[in-house]
Coordinates of C-alpha atoms in Angstrom, one line a residue:
M1 CA -25.9 39.5 17.6
L2 CA -22.9 42.0 17.4
R3 CA -21.5 39.9 20.0
S4 CA -22.2 36.9 18.4
G5 CA -20.6 37.6 14.9
A6 CA -17.3 39.4 16.9
L7 CA -16.7 35.5 18.1
M8 CA -17.1 34.6 14.6
A9 CA -14.5 37.0 13.4
A10 CA -12.5 36.5 15.7
G11 CA -11.9 33.1 15.3
S12 CA -12.4 33.5 11.6
V13 CA -9.3 35.8 11.6
V14 CA -7.5 32.7 13.7
S15 CA -8.2 30.2 11.4
R16 CA -7.2 32.4 8.6
A17 CA -4.3 33.7 10.5
T18 CA -3.4 29.9 10.3
G19 CA -4.7 29.1 7.1
F20 CA -2.1 31.8 5.8
V21 CA 1.0 29.5 7.7
R22 CA -0.5 26.6 6.3
S23 CA -0.3 27.4 2.8
A24 CA 3.1 29.0 3.2
V25 CA 4.2 25.6 4.4
V26 CA 2.6 23.2 1.8
V27 CA 3.7 26.0 -0.8
A28 CA 7.2 25.8 0.4
A29 CA 7.4 21.8 0.2
L30 CA 5.4 21.4 -2.8
G31 CA 6.1 24.9 -4.8
T32 CA 3.5 26.6 -7.2
G33 CA 4.7 23.9 -10.4
L34 CA 3.5 20.3 -11.4
L35 CA 4.3 18.8 -8.0
G36 CA 1.6 21.0 -5.9
D37 CA -0.9 21.6 -8.7
G38 CA -1.3 17.9 -8.5
Y39 CA -1.9 17.7 -4.5
A40 CA -4.0 21.5 -5.1
V41 CA -5.8 19.3 -7.3
A42 CA -6.3 15.9 -5.4
N43 CA -6.8 18.2 -2.0
T44 CA -9.7 20.6 -3.6
V45 CA -11.5 17.4 -5.2
P46 CA -13.2 16.3 -2.0
N47 CA -14.5 19.7 -1.2
I48 CA -15.7 20.7 -5.1
L49 CA -17.4 17.2 -4.9
Y50 CA -19.2 17.7 -1.3
M51 CA -20.3 21.5 -2.4
L52 CA -21.6 20.6 -5.5
L53 CA -23.1 16.9 -4.5
I54 CA -24.9 18.3 -0.5
G55 CA -22.5 20.6 0.6
G56 CA -24.6 23.5 -1.1
A57 CA -27.5 22.5 0.1
L58 CA -26.6 22.0 3.5
N59 CA -25.6 25.4 4.0
A60 CA -28.1 27.5 2.6
V61 CA -31.4 25.1 3.8
F62 CA -30.6 23.9 6.6
V63 CA -31.0 26.5 9.4
P64 CA -33.9 28.2 8.0
E65 CA -35.7 25.0 8.0
L66 CA -34.7 23.8 12.1
V67 CA -35.9 27.6 12.9
R68 CA -39.4 27.0 11.3
A69 CA -39.0 23.7 12.7
A70 CA -38.0 25.1 16.4
K71 CA -41.4 27.2 16.2
E72 CA -43.7 25.2 14.6
H73 CA -43.6 21.6 16.6
A74 CA -44.6 20.1 19.6
D75 CA -40.8 19.2 20.8
G76 CA -39.3 22.1 19.7
G77 CA -38.1 20.4 16.4
S78 CA -35.7 17.7 17.7
A79 CA -37.1 15.0 16.2
Y80 CA -37.4 16.4 13.0
T81 CA -33.5 17.6 13.6
D82 CA -32.2 13.5 13.9
R83 CA -34.2 12.6 10.7
L84 CA -32.6 15.4 8.5
L85 CA -29.3 14.8 10.1
T86 CA -30.3 11.0 9.3
A87 CA -30.9 11.8 5.4
C88 CA -28.0 13.5 5.3
T89 CA -25.6 11.5 6.7
A90 CA -26.7 8.4 4.8
A91 CA -26.1 10.4 1.9
L92 CA -22.6 11.9 3.1
L93 CA -21.5 7.8 3.3
T94 CA -23.3 7.1 -0.3
L95 CA -21.5 9.9 -2.0
T96 CA -18.1 9.3 0.1
A97 CA -17.9 5.6 -1.0
A98 CA -18.5 6.4 -4.9
A99 CA -16.2 9.1 -4.9
V100 CA -13.2 6.6 -3.5
L101 CA -14.1 4.4 -6.0
A102 CA -14.3 6.5 -8.9
A103 CA -11.4 8.7 -8.0
P104 CA -9.5 8.0 -11.7
L105 CA -12.5 9.3 -13.2
I106 CA -12.4 12.2 -11.7
V107 CA -8.9 13.5 -11.4
S108 CA -8.8 13.1 -15.4
A109 CA -12.6 15.2 -15.5
Y110 CA -10.2 18.0 -13.7
T111 CA -6.4 17.8 -15.1
D112 CA -4.7 16.0 -18.5
Y113 CA -2.1 14.5 -16.6
E114 CA -0.6 11.2 -17.8
G115 CA 1.8 8.4 -16.6
A116 CA 3.1 9.3 -13.4
Q117 CA 1.8 12.4 -12.9
A118 CA -2.1 11.2 -12.8
S119 CA -1.0 7.9 -10.9
T120 CA -0.2 10.5 -8.1
T121 CA -2.2 12.7 -8.2
V122 CA -5.2 9.5 -8.1
A123 CA -3.5 8.0 -5.2
L124 CA -3.8 11.8 -2.9
A125 CA -7.1 11.8 -4.8
R126 CA -8.2 8.6 -2.8
Y127 CA -6.3 9.5 0.4
C128 CA -8.1 12.5 0.5
L129 CA -11.9 12.0 -0.9
P130 CA -13.2 10.8 2.6
Q131 CA -12.8 14.3 3.4
I132 CA -16.0 14.7 2.0
L133 CA -18.0 12.8 4.9
F134 CA -16.0 14.6 7.2
Y135 CA -17.3 18.0 5.9
G136 CA -20.7 17.2 5.6
L137 CA -20.5 16.2 9.3
F138 CA -18.9 19.4 10.4
T139 CA -21.6 21.8 8.4
L140 CA -24.0 19.7 9.3
L141 CA -23.3 19.9 13.4
G142 CA -22.2 23.2 13.1
Q143 CA -25.1 24.4 11.6
V144 CA -27.4 22.6 14.4
L145 CA -25.1 24.7 16.6
N146 CA -25.7 28.0 14.5
A147 CA -29.9 27.5 14.6
R148 CA -29.6 27.2 18.6
G149 CA -27.8 30.6 18.7
R150 CA -24.5 29.2 19.4
F151 CA -22.0 30.0 16.1
G152 CA -18.5 30.6 17.6
A153 CA -17.3 26.9 17.6
M154 CA -17.9 26.5 14.1
M155 CA -15.5 29.2 13.1
W156 CA -13.2 28.2 15.4
T157 CA -12.7 24.8 15.4
P158 CA -10.7 25.0 11.1
V159 CA -7.6 25.9 13.3
L160 CA -7.1 22.9 14.3
N161 CA -7.0 21.3 10.8
N162 CA -4.7 24.5 10.4
F163 CA -2.3 22.8 12.8
V164 CA -3.0 19.3 11.5
I165 CA -1.4 20.1 8.6
I166 CA 0.9 22.4 9.5
G167 CA 2.4 19.4 11.4
V168 CA 2.1 16.7 8.8
F169 CA 3.6 19.3 6.1
G170 CA 6.4 20.0 8.3
L171 CA 7.2 16.3 8.9
F172 CA 7.5 16.2 4.7
L173 CA 9.8 19.0 4.3
H174 CA 11.8 17.2 7.4
V175 CA 12.0 13.3 5.8
S176 CA 11.5 14.4 1.9
H177 CA 13.3 18.3 1.0
D178 CA 15.8 16.8 -0.7
G179 CA 13.3 14.9 -2.9
P180 CA 12.6 15.8 -6.8
A181 CA 10.2 18.9 -8.0
G182 CA 8.1 16.9 -9.6
A183 CA 4.8 14.7 -8.9
A184 CA 6.1 11.9 -9.9
G185 CA 8.6 12.3 -7.5
L186 CA 6.5 11.2 -4.1
S187 CA 7.0 8.4 -2.8
A188 CA 5.0 6.2 -1.3
A189 CA 5.1 6.4 2.0
D190 CA 5.3 10.9 1.2
T191 CA 2.2 10.1 -0.8
R192 CA 0.0 8.6 2.2
L193 CA 1.6 10.7 4.5
L194 CA 0.4 14.2 2.8
G195 CA -3.0 12.4 1.9
L196 CA -4.0 11.2 5.0
G197 CA -2.0 13.6 7.2
T198 CA -5.0 16.6 5.5
T199 CA -7.6 13.9 5.7
A200 CA -7.2 14.1 9.6
G201 CA -7.2 17.6 9.7
I202 CA -10.5 17.3 8.1
V203 CA -12.1 15.1 11.1
V204 CA -10.4 16.6 13.8
Q205 CA -12.1 19.3 13.0
A206 CA -15.5 17.8 12.6
L207 CA -15.1 16.1 15.5
A208 CA -13.7 19.1 17.9
L209 CA -17.5 19.8 17.4
I210 CA -19.2 17.5 19.8
P211 CA -18.2 19.5 23.4
S212 CA -20.2 22.4 21.9
L213 CA -23.3 20.0 21.2
R214 CA -23.4 18.7 24.4
A215 CA -22.9 22.1 25.6
A216 CA -25.6 22.9 23.9
R217 CA -28.1 19.9 25.2
F218 CA -28.0 18.2 22.0
R219 CA -28.1 14.5 21.8
W220 CA -28.5 12.9 17.6
R221 CA -30.7 10.0 17.8
P222 CA -30.4 8.5 14.3
R223 CA -34.5 8.3 12.7
F224 CA -35.0 6.6 9.5
D225 CA -38.4 7.1 9.7
W226 CA -39.1 9.9 7.3
R227 CA -42.0 8.9 5.2
G228 CA -44.8 12.1 6.0
S229 CA -42.2 13.4 8.0
G230 CA -41.8 17.0 6.0
L231 CA -38.5 16.3 4.3
G232 CA -39.9 16.9 1.0
R233 CA -39.7 20.5 1.6
P234 CA -36.3 20.9 2.2
L235 CA -34.8 18.5 0.0
R236 CA -37.2 20.1 -3.0
N237 CA -34.9 23.3 -2.3
A238 CA -31.8 21.5 -1.6
G239 CA -32.5 20.3 -5.3
W240 CA -32.2 23.7 -6.6
L241 CA -29.0 24.4 -4.4
V242 CA -28.1 21.1 -6.1
L243 CA -28.2 22.2 -9.5
L244 CA -27.0 25.8 -8.7
V245 CA -23.8 24.1 -7.5
F246 CA -23.1 22.5 -9.9
T247 CA -23.3 25.4 -12.9
N248 CA -21.1 26.8 -10.5
Q249 CA -18.7 24.1 -10.6
I250 CA -19.2 23.2 -14.2
A251 CA -17.3 27.2 -14.1
Y252 CA -14.7 26.3 -11.5
W253 CA -14.0 22.6 -13.9
V254 CA -13.3 25.3 -16.7
V255 CA -10.8 27.2 -15.1
T256 CA -9.2 24.8 -13.0
R257 CA -9.2 22.2 -16.5
L258 CA -7.7 25.8 -18.5
S259 CA -5.5 27.0 -15.3
T260 CA -3.5 23.0 -15.2
A261 CA -3.0 23.0 -19.4
T262 CA -2.1 26.8 -18.7
G263 CA 0.8 25.4 -16.7
A264 CA 1.7 23.2 -18.3
H265 CA 2.3 25.4 -20.9
A266 CA 4.4 27.9 -18.7
V267 CA 6.7 24.5 -17.9
E268 CA 7.4 23.9 -21.4
A269 CA 7.8 27.8 -22.4
G270 CA 10.3 27.9 -19.6
L271 CA 8.4 30.7 -18.3
A272 CA 9.7 31.8 -14.5
G273 CA 7.3 31.5 -12.1
G274 CA 4.4 28.7 -11.7
A275 CA 1.3 30.2 -13.3
G276 CA -1.2 27.9 -13.1
Y277 CA -3.9 26.3 -11.3
T278 CA -2.1 26.3 -8.1
A279 CA -1.0 30.3 -8.1
Y280 CA -5.2 31.0 -8.9
S281 CA -5.5 29.0 -6.1
N282 CA -3.4 30.5 -3.3
A283 CA -4.3 33.9 -4.6
Y284 CA -8.1 32.8 -4.4
Q285 CA -7.7 31.5 -0.7
L286 CA -5.9 34.9 0.1
W287 CA -8.0 37.2 -1.3
I288 CA -11.3 35.2 0.4
V289 CA -10.4 36.1 3.4
P290 CA -11.8 39.6 4.5
Q291 CA -15.0 37.9 3.0
G292 CA -14.8 35.2 4.9
I293 CA -14.1 37.0 8.4
V294 CA -16.4 39.6 7.6
T295 CA -19.6 38.5 6.1
V296 CA -19.9 34.8 6.8
S297 CA -19.8 35.6 10.0
L298 CA -22.0 38.9 10.1
V299 CA -24.8 36.8 7.9
T300 CA -24.3 33.2 9.8
A301 CA -25.2 35.4 13.6
L302 CA -28.2 37.2 11.3
M303 CA -29.3 34.1 9.5
P304 CA -31.8 32.6 12.0
R305 CA -33.2 36.0 12.1
M306 CA -34.4 36.6 8.9
S307 CA -35.7 32.7 8.4
S308 CA -37.5 34.2 11.9
A309 CA -38.6 36.8 9.9
A310 CA -39.8 35.2 6.6
S311 CA -41.3 32.5 8.5
D312 CA -43.4 35.4 9.9
G313 CA -43.9 36.7 6.7
D314 CA -42.0 40.3 8.0
L315 CA -40.3 41.5 4.8
A316 CA -39.4 44.4 6.2
T317 CA -37.8 43.4 8.6
V318 CA -35.9 41.1 6.2
R319 CA -35.3 44.1 4.3
R320 CA -34.1 45.3 6.9
E321 CA -31.9 43.1 7.9
I322 CA -30.1 42.4 5.0
S323 CA -29.5 45.9 3.9
Y324 CA -27.6 46.2 7.5
A325 CA -25.5 43.0 7.2
L326 CA -24.3 44.7 3.0
R327 CA -23.5 48.5 5.0
S328 CA -22.5 46.7 8.0
S329 CA -20.0 44.1 5.9
A330 CA -19.1 46.7 2.8
A331 CA -17.1 49.0 5.6
L332 CA -14.7 46.3 5.8
V333 CA -15.0 44.6 2.7
V334 CA -14.6 47.7 0.0
P335 CA -11.2 48.7 2.2
A336 CA -9.8 45.2 2.3
A337 CA -10.5 45.4 -2.2
A338 CA -8.6 48.5 -1.8
A339 CA -5.5 47.2 -0.5
F340 CA -5.5 44.2 -2.3
A341 CA -5.5 45.9 -5.9
V342 CA -2.5 48.3 -4.8
L343 CA -0.2 46.0 -2.1
A344 CA -0.6 42.5 -3.7
P345 CA 3.3 42.0 -4.1
W346 CA 3.9 42.5 -0.3
V347 CA 1.0 40.8 0.6
I348 CA 1.4 37.7 -1.8
G349 CA 5.4 37.5 -0.8
S350 CA 4.6 37.9 3.5
V351 CA 2.5 34.8 2.6
F352 CA 4.3 32.4 -0.3
E353 CA 8.0 34.1 -0.7
Y354 CA 9.3 30.6 0.9
G355 CA 11.2 27.3 0.1
R356 CA 10.5 26.6 -3.1
T357 CA 8.5 29.9 -4.5
G358 CA 10.8 33.0 -5.4
P359 CA 9.8 36.4 -6.2
A360 CA 9.0 35.0 -9.9
D361 CA 6.0 32.7 -8.2
T362 CA 5.4 35.4 -5.9
E363 CA 4.6 38.4 -8.8
V364 CA 2.5 35.6 -11.1
M365 CA 0.0 35.2 -7.8
A366 CA 0.2 39.1 -7.0
G367 CA -0.9 39.7 -10.5
M368 CA -4.3 37.5 -9.8
L369 CA -4.9 39.0 -6.5
V370 CA -4.9 42.4 -8.1
A371 CA -7.7 41.2 -10.9
F372 CA -9.2 39.0 -8.1
A373 CA -9.4 42.7 -5.7
P374 CA -12.5 44.3 -7.7
G375 CA -14.6 41.1 -7.6
L376 CA -14.3 41.0 -3.7
I377 CA -17.3 44.0 -2.9
A378 CA -19.5 42.4 -5.3
F379 CA -18.8 38.6 -4.1
S380 CA -19.3 39.7 -0.5
A381 CA -22.7 41.6 -1.4
Q382 CA -23.8 38.6 -3.4
Y383 CA -23.4 36.3 -0.3
V384 CA -25.7 38.2 1.7
L385 CA -28.3 39.0 -1.0
S386 CA -28.5 34.8 -1.7
R387 CA -29.4 34.7 1.7
G388 CA -32.0 36.7 1.7
F389 CA -33.7 34.5 -0.9
Y390 CA -33.1 31.3 1.6
A391 CA -34.2 32.6 4.4
L392 CA -37.5 33.2 2.5
S393 CA -37.0 29.3 1.2
D394 CA -36.8 30.1 -2.3
T395 CA -33.8 28.2 -4.2
R396 CA -35.3 28.9 -7.5
T397 CA -34.8 32.3 -7.9
P398 CA -31.0 31.7 -6.5
F399 CA -30.5 29.3 -9.3
C400 CA -31.4 31.3 -11.9
L401 CA -29.5 34.4 -11.6
N402 CA -26.3 32.1 -10.7
L403 CA -26.4 31.5 -14.0
V404 CA -25.3 34.6 -15.1
I405 CA -22.8 34.7 -12.8
A406 CA -21.2 30.9 -13.7
G407 CA -22.0 31.4 -17.7
L408 CA -19.7 34.5 -17.5
N409 CA -17.1 33.1 -15.8
A410 CA -16.6 30.2 -18.0
A411 CA -16.7 32.4 -21.2
L412 CA -14.7 34.7 -20.1
S413 CA -12.2 32.2 -18.6
A414 CA -12.3 30.2 -21.8
A415 CA -11.5 33.6 -23.6
A416 CA -8.4 34.4 -21.4
Y417 CA -6.6 31.1 -22.1
F418 CA -7.7 31.4 -25.6
L419 CA -6.3 34.9 -26.4
L420 CA -3.5 35.8 -24.0
S421 CA -0.1 33.6 -23.4
P422 CA 0.4 31.8 -20.7
R423 CA 1.9 34.0 -18.0
W424 CA -1.5 36.0 -18.2
A425 CA -3.8 33.6 -19.2
V426 CA -4.9 32.5 -15.5
T427 CA -4.8 36.4 -14.5
G428 CA -7.0 36.5 -17.0
M429 CA -9.4 34.3 -15.4
A430 CA -9.3 36.2 -11.9
A431 CA -10.5 39.2 -13.5
A432 CA -12.7 37.0 -16.1
S433 CA -14.3 36.3 -12.0
S434 CA -14.7 39.8 -11.0
V435 CA -16.6 41.2 -14.1
A436 CA -19.1 37.3 -13.5
F437 CA -19.6 38.3 -9.6
T438 CA -19.8 42.5 -10.1
A439 CA -22.9 41.1 -13.0
G440 CA -24.5 38.8 -10.5
A441 CA -24.4 40.3 -7.9
A442 CA -26.2 43.4 -9.7
V443 CA -29.0 41.5 -10.8
T444 CA -29.8 39.8 -7.6
A445 CA -29.7 42.9 -6.0
Y446 CA -32.7 43.6 -8.6
A447 CA -34.8 40.6 -8.0
L448 CA -34.4 40.7 -4.5
A449 CA -36.1 44.3 -3.7
R450 CA -38.7 43.5 -6.6
R451 CA -39.0 40.2 -4.3
L452 CA -39.3 42.1 -0.8
G453 CA -41.3 45.3 -1.8
P454 CA -41.1 48.8 -1.4
R455 CA -39.0 50.1 0.6
A456 CA -40.0 51.6 4.5
G457 CA -39.5 53.7 7.1
T458 CA -39.0 57.5 7.5
R459 CA -37.7 59.3 4.6
A460 CA -34.3 59.6 6.1
E461 CA -34.3 55.4 5.9
R462 CA -35.5 55.0 2.8
R463 CA -32.3 57.5 1.8
T464 CA -30.1 54.8 3.4
T465 CA -29.2 52.5 1.1
A466 CA -26.5 49.6 0.4
L467 CA -25.8 51.2 -2.7
R468 CA -24.9 54.6 -1.4
S469 CA -22.6 53.2 1.4
H470 CA -21.3 51.5 -1.1
L471 CA -20.8 54.6 -3.4
R472 CA -19.4 56.4 -0.5
L473 CA -16.8 53.7 -0.1
V474 CA -15.5 53.6 -3.0
A475 CA -14.6 57.2 -2.9
A476 CA -13.0 56.9 0.3
C477 CA -10.7 54.4 -0.5
V478 CA -9.7 55.7 -4.0
P479 CA -7.1 58.4 -1.7
A480 CA -6.5 55.3 0.6
A481 CA -5.6 53.3 -1.9
A482 CA -2.9 55.9 -3.4
A483 CA -1.7 56.5 0.5
G484 CA -1.0 53.2 0.9
Y485 CA 0.3 52.6 -2.2
A486 CA 3.0 55.2 -1.4
A487 CA 3.2 54.3 2.8
A488 CA 4.5 50.6 1.2
R489 CA 7.1 51.5 -1.2
A490 CA 8.7 53.7 1.1
A491 CA 8.7 50.7 4.0
D492 CA 9.6 48.1 0.9
P493 CA 13.4 47.9 2.6
L494 CA 12.2 47.0 5.2
G495 CA 10.9 43.7 3.3
N496 CA 7.4 42.6 2.7
V497 CA 5.9 41.8 6.1
A498 CA 7.1 45.8 6.8
A499 CA 5.3 47.4 3.6
A500 CA 2.3 45.4 3.6
V501 CA 1.8 46.3 7.3
T502 CA 2.4 50.1 7.1
G503 CA 0.5 50.4 3.7
T504 CA -2.9 48.6 5.4
V505 CA -2.0 51.1 8.0
A506 CA -2.2 53.8 5.6
I507 CA -5.4 52.6 4.3
A508 CA -7.1 52.4 7.2
L509 CA -6.5 55.6 8.8
A510 CA -7.4 57.1 5.4
V511 CA -11.0 55.6 6.1
V512 CA -11.0 56.8 9.2
L513 CA -10.2 60.2 8.6
L514 CA -12.6 60.4 5.6
A515 CA -15.3 58.6 7.2
R516 CA -17.4 61.6 8.5
P517 CA -16.5 64.3 5.5
L518 CA -17.9 61.8 3.9
R519 CA -20.5 60.9 5.7
L520 CA -19.8 56.9 6.1
T521 CA -22.6 56.1 8.9
E522 CA -21.7 52.1 9.3
T523 CA -17.8 53.3 10.0
T524 CA -18.2 55.5 11.8
D525 CA -20.6 53.8 13.7
L526 CA -17.9 51.5 14.3
L527 CA -15.7 53.7 15.6
D528 CA -17.7 55.1 18.0
S529 CA -18.9 51.5 19.4
L530 CA -14.9 51.1 19.5
R531 CA -14.1 54.5 22.0
R532 CA -17.1 53.2 23.9
K533 CA -15.7 50.2 24.6
T534 CA -12.2 51.4 25.6
G535 CA -13.3 54.4 27.3
R536 CA -12.0 56.5 24.6

């Protein structure tokens, strides 16, 4: 399991690293103003719709169902897998066709653009919306691999997508570097290049899974004999997840709508630095990296085991695996949150301060990253806890609990928009998400603990709780963050990259030095494992 997690984490690190290069190239080409906002909306809408209508269900339902079918069916679940893939692909094709036709309505729902700005965004969206089909195929085929214990490909193939996007925007910079700054300034050729090129990256990402599927001896044979095949249960579970994602997207719609409006107000007010949706999106993309590298990799490797234990009614093992995932992921996620909180100006500058993005833009994004930082710990924990419910084939409870997160996020984001100036409104929306995630993680942890029953094991094992581990890590990261900030300030004359690296190293060293005095068990176990592997 650790080897699988390490393989996925390595792939995620490379994917995120190339993703930063991709984001830097995109921002360098389009900036963080109206042009960048228009592309960001057009490219984000396919992912929003995919997750809203089917993606969340595929991610949460597929692996538990495939693991259960492999244990219960005489053919190892092959026919069941073929039927489930066929039904989901049919739904994806229908959804994609409908979305392309409804592109103007979709764009108008997320923005208040008019005239040429709206026309260009709609044109970009039409080119990008076919991504829905290939996002779905990537998830479906990747989950088949995960259920068969092959975890690496799904984390590594997004690197190919990043390379495609880097190439597309590099070409755009070469042929259109003197173009106007507004979204209306994109020519038809530029719009086609950016839209089709972005979608081509997702196509390559999905098709790159085929060699791994062949190596796993998987051959998909479409089957339409769905009646009486046992697909009712996953469809019911998927229904609750569709509602869960729907509530999330209502909150996201509120943020998107208000942040794009704020960006327009900031331009009208002549504020230096883009303070709208693109800045929010870039800060969010950077903020979510530790969770994507550490937590997602670990939980993906654990999910088949958790699902198998839940299928056998072994709730003690499910609890043990969840606790392990919470504590192990926190060992890296909590220091990362501290690093974002104190090193945000240098980290943002290292990634985004190129091309049309200047110091004023990075200052705005840095403030948003600081506001996001506290919520990273709760966001990571919420991801682990919700997968505990999914392993139990319970998607209704996470939906009910998620109403807390979505409701708080939408309400507090609206309050930030109406109460704060355009310069700070979107930063307030980032802080709203941190508050919402913290509240959501707390209620989810309480509900899951009641569902799993009392903690078993020795007294020492019962005292080793995820909450205590988190509190110890936070206590260690307070002085570590101070040391990291001081180190970054000292290295600031050498540039953003040097300051960010120096500050990160200082935080890591401080946490390592405090690990044994503060009994940070997961950190010391990780260090001991590294020493054994290096022979030191």
